[in-house]
């Protein structure tokens, strides 16, 4: 039985495995400051956009590097945690 499209198993961009493709499901804008939210929008983060985590700093600290379109972007962990993604279908 197929689930309705509104019910999507999502995880944060912060916890997405490296080199796994995912689609942005939702961004929790209320968790972000005004400047951080503006930066995400300017970089093209929005629902439906495909992303890939390329690198994480060691020991769970530091930024998360991800690819969105043809850009490589570094996000603070708190910002990456506010971006909920749905893993791409295999």
Coordinates of N, CA and C in Angstrom, one line a residue:
X1 N 0.8 -1.2 0.0 CA 0.0 0.0 0.0 C 0.9 1.2 0.0
X2 N 0.6 2.2 -0.9 CA 1.4 3.4 -1.0 C 0.9 4.4 0.0
X3 N 1.8 5.2 0.6 CA 1.4 6.2 1.5 C 1.1 7.5 0.8
X4 N 0.2 8.3 1.3 CA 0.0 9.6 0.6 C 1.2 10.4 0.5
X5 N 1.3 11.3 -0.5 CA 2.5 12.1 -0.7 C 2.8 13.0 0.5
X6 N 1.8 13.5 1.3 CA 2.1 14.4 2.3 C 2.9 13.7 3.5
X7 N 2.8 12.4 3.6 CA 3.5 11.7 4.7 C 4.8 11.2 4.1
X8 N 5.9 11.9 4.5 CA 7.2 11.6 4.0 C 8.2 11.4 5.1
X9 N 8.9 10.3 5.1 CA 9.9 10.1 6.1 C 11.0 11.1 5.9
X10 N 11.2 11.9 6.9 CA 12.3 13.0 6.7 C 13.3 12.9 7.8
X11 N 14.4 13.4 7.5 CA 15.5 13.6 8.5 C 16.2 14.9 8.2
X12 N 17.0 15.4 9.1 CA 17.6 16.7 8.9 C 18.8 16.5 8.0
X13 N 19.1 17.6 7.3 CA 20.3 17.6 6.5 C 21.5 17.3 7.3
X14 N 21.5 17.7 8.5 CA 22.7 17.4 9.4 C 22.9 15.9 9.6
X15 N 21.9 15.1 9.5 CA 22.1 13.7 9.8 C 22.1 12.8 8.5
X16 N 21.9 13.5 7.3 CA 21.9 12.8 6.1 C 23.2 12.1 5.8
X17 N 23.3 10.9 5.5 CA 24.6 10.2 5.2 C 25.4 10.9 4.1
X18 N 26.7 10.9 4.1 CA 27.5 11.5 3.1 C 27.2 10.9 1.7
X19 N 27.2 11.7 0.7 CA 27.1 11.3 -0.7 C 25.7 10.6 -1.0
X20 N 24.7 10.9 -0.1 CA 23.4 10.4 -0.4 C 22.6 11.6 -0.9
X21 N 21.8 11.4 -1.9 CA 21.0 12.5 -2.5 C 19.6 12.5 -1.7
X22 N 19.1 13.7 -1.6 CA 17.8 13.9 -0.9 C 17.2 15.1 -1.5
X23 N 15.9 15.2 -1.2 CA 15.1 16.3 -1.6 C 14.6 17.1 -0.4
X24 N 14.8 18.4 -0.4 CA 14.3 19.2 0.7 C 12.8 19.1 0.8
X25 N 12.4 18.6 2.0 CA 11.0 18.4 2.3 C 10.4 19.6 2.9
X26 N 11.1 20.2 3.9 CA 10.6 21.3 4.6 C 11.8 22.0 5.3
X27 N 11.7 23.3 5.5 CA 12.6 24.1 6.2 C 11.9 24.7 7.4
X28 N 12.4 24.5 8.6 CA 11.8 25.0 9.8 C 12.4 26.5 10.0
X29 N 11.7 27.4 9.3 CA 12.2 28.8 9.3 C 12.2 29.4 10.7
X30 N 11.3 29.0 11.6 CA 11.2 29.5 12.9 C 12.5 29.2 13.7
X31 N 13.2 28.2 13.3 CA 14.5 27.8 14.1 C 15.7 28.7 13.6
X32 N 15.5 29.5 12.6 CA 16.6 30.2 12.0 C 16.5 31.7 12.3
X33 N 17.6 32.4 12.4 CA 17.6 33.8 12.5 C 17.2 34.5 11.2
X34 N 16.9 35.7 11.2 CA 16.5 36.4 10.0 C 17.7 36.3 8.9
X35 N 18.9 36.6 9.3 CA 20.0 36.6 8.4 C 20.3 35.2 7.8
X36 N 20.1 34.1 8.7 CA 20.3 32.8 8.2 C 19.2 32.4 7.2
X37 N 18.0 32.7 7.5 CA 16.9 32.4 6.6 C 17.1 33.1 5.3
X38 N 17.5 34.3 5.3 CA 17.7 35.1 4.1 C 18.8 34.4 3.2
X39 N 19.9 34.0 3.9 CA 21.0 33.4 3.2 C 20.6 32.0 2.6
X40 N 19.8 31.2 3.3 CA 19.3 30.0 2.7 C 18.5 30.3 1.4
X41 N 17.6 31.2 1.5 CA 16.7 31.6 0.4 C 17.6 32.0 -0.8
X42 N 18.6 32.9 -0.5 CA 19.5 33.4 -1.6 C 20.3 32.3 -2.2
X43 N 20.6 31.2 -1.5 CA 21.4 30.1 -2.0 C 20.5 29.1 -2.8
X44 N 19.1 29.3 -2.7 CA 18.2 28.5 -3.4 C 17.6 27.3 -2.7
X45 N 17.8 27.3 -1.3 CA 17.2 26.3 -0.5 C 15.7 26.5 -0.4
X46 N 14.9 25.5 -0.9 CA 13.5 25.6 -0.9 C 12.9 24.2 -1.0
X47 N 11.7 24.0 -0.7 CA 11.1 22.7 -0.9 C 11.2 22.2 -2.3
X48 N 11.6 20.9 -2.4 CA 11.7 20.3 -3.7 C 13.1 20.3 -4.3
X49 N 14.0 21.0 -3.7 CA 15.4 21.1 -4.2 C 16.2 19.9 -3.8
X50 N 17.0 19.4 -4.8 CA 17.8 18.2 -4.5 C 19.2 18.7 -3.8
X51 N 19.6 18.0 -2.8 CA 20.8 18.3 -2.1 C 21.6 17.0 -1.9
X52 N 22.9 17.2 -1.6 CA 23.8 16.0 -1.3 C 24.8 16.5 -0.3
X53 N 25.0 15.8 0.8 CA 26.0 16.1 1.8 C 27.3 15.6 1.3
X54 N 28.3 16.5 1.3 CA 29.6 16.1 0.8 C 30.6 15.8 1.9
X55 N 30.5 16.6 3.0 CA 31.5 16.5 4.0 C 31.0 17.0 5.3
X56 N 31.4 16.5 6.4 CA 31.1 16.9 7.8 C 32.4 17.1 8.5
X57 N 32.4 18.2 9.4 CA 33.6 18.3 10.2 C 33.6 17.2 11.2
X58 N 34.8 16.9 11.7 CA 35.0 15.8 12.7 C 34.3 16.0 14.0
X59 N 34.0 14.9 14.7 CA 33.5 14.9 16.1 C 32.2 15.7 16.2
X60 N 31.4 15.7 15.2 CA 30.0 16.3 15.3 C 30.0 17.8 15.5
X61 N 31.1 18.5 15.2 CA 31.2 19.9 15.4 C 31.7 20.6 14.1
X62 N 31.3 21.8 13.9 CA 31.7 22.5 12.7 C 30.7 22.3 11.6
X63 N 31.0 22.9 10.5 CA 30.0 23.0 9.4 C 29.7 21.7 8.6
X64 N 28.7 21.7 7.9 CA 28.3 20.6 6.9 C 28.4 21.2 5.5
X65 N 29.2 20.5 4.7 CA 29.3 21.0 3.3 C 28.3 20.2 2.5
X66 N 27.6 20.8 1.7 CA 26.6 20.1 0.8 C 26.6 20.8 -0.6
X67 N 26.0 20.0 -1.5 CA 25.9 20.5 -2.9 C 24.4 20.7 -3.1
X68 N 24.1 21.9 -3.7 CA 22.8 22.2 -4.1 C 22.9 22.8 -5.5
X69 N 22.4 22.1 -6.5 CA 22.6 22.5 -7.9 C 24.1 22.2 -8.2
X70 N 24.7 23.3 -8.7 CA 26.2 23.2 -9.0 C 27.0 23.8 -8.0
X71 N 26.4 24.3 -6.9 CA 27.2 25.0 -5.8 C 27.5 24.1 -4.7
X72 N 28.6 24.3 -4.1 CA 29.0 23.7 -2.8 C 28.9 24.7 -1.7
X73 N 28.1 24.4 -0.7 CA 27.8 25.4 0.3 C 28.1 24.8 1.7
X74 N 28.7 25.6 2.6 CA 28.9 25.2 4.0 C 27.8 25.8 4.9
X75 N 27.2 24.9 5.7 CA 26.2 25.4 6.6 C 26.6 25.1 8.0
X76 N 26.2 26.0 8.9 CA 26.4 25.6 10.3 C 25.5 24.5 10.7
X77 N 25.9 23.7 11.7 CA 25.1 22.5 12.0 C 23.7 22.9 12.4
X78 N 23.5 23.9 13.2 CA 22.2 24.4 13.6 C 21.3 24.7 12.4
X79 N 21.9 25.3 11.4 CA 21.1 25.6 10.2 C 20.8 24.3 9.4
X80 N 21.8 23.4 9.3 CA 21.5 22.1 8.6 C 20.5 21.3 9.3
X81 N 20.4 21.4 10.6 CA 19.4 20.7 11.4 C 18.0 21.2 11.1
X82 N 17.8 22.5 10.7 CA 16.5 23.0 10.4 C 16.0 22.7 9.0
X83 N 16.9 22.1 8.2 CA 16.5 21.7 6.8 C 16.1 20.2 6.9
X84 N 14.9 19.9 6.7 CA 14.4 18.5 6.7 C 14.4 18.0 5.3
X85 N 14.9 16.8 5.1 CA 15.0 16.2 3.7 C 14.4 14.8 3.7
X86 N 14.0 14.4 2.5 CA 13.5 13.1 2.3 C 14.5 12.4 1.4
X87 N 15.0 11.3 1.8 CA 16.0 10.6 1.0 C 15.5 10.3 -0.4
X88 N 16.3 10.4 -1.4 CA 15.9 10.1 -2.8 C 15.6 8.6 -2.9
X89 N 14.6 8.3 -3.7 CA 14.2 6.9 -4.0 C 15.4 6.2 -4.7
X90 N 15.6 5.0 -4.3 CA 16.7 4.2 -5.0 C 16.3 3.6 -6.3

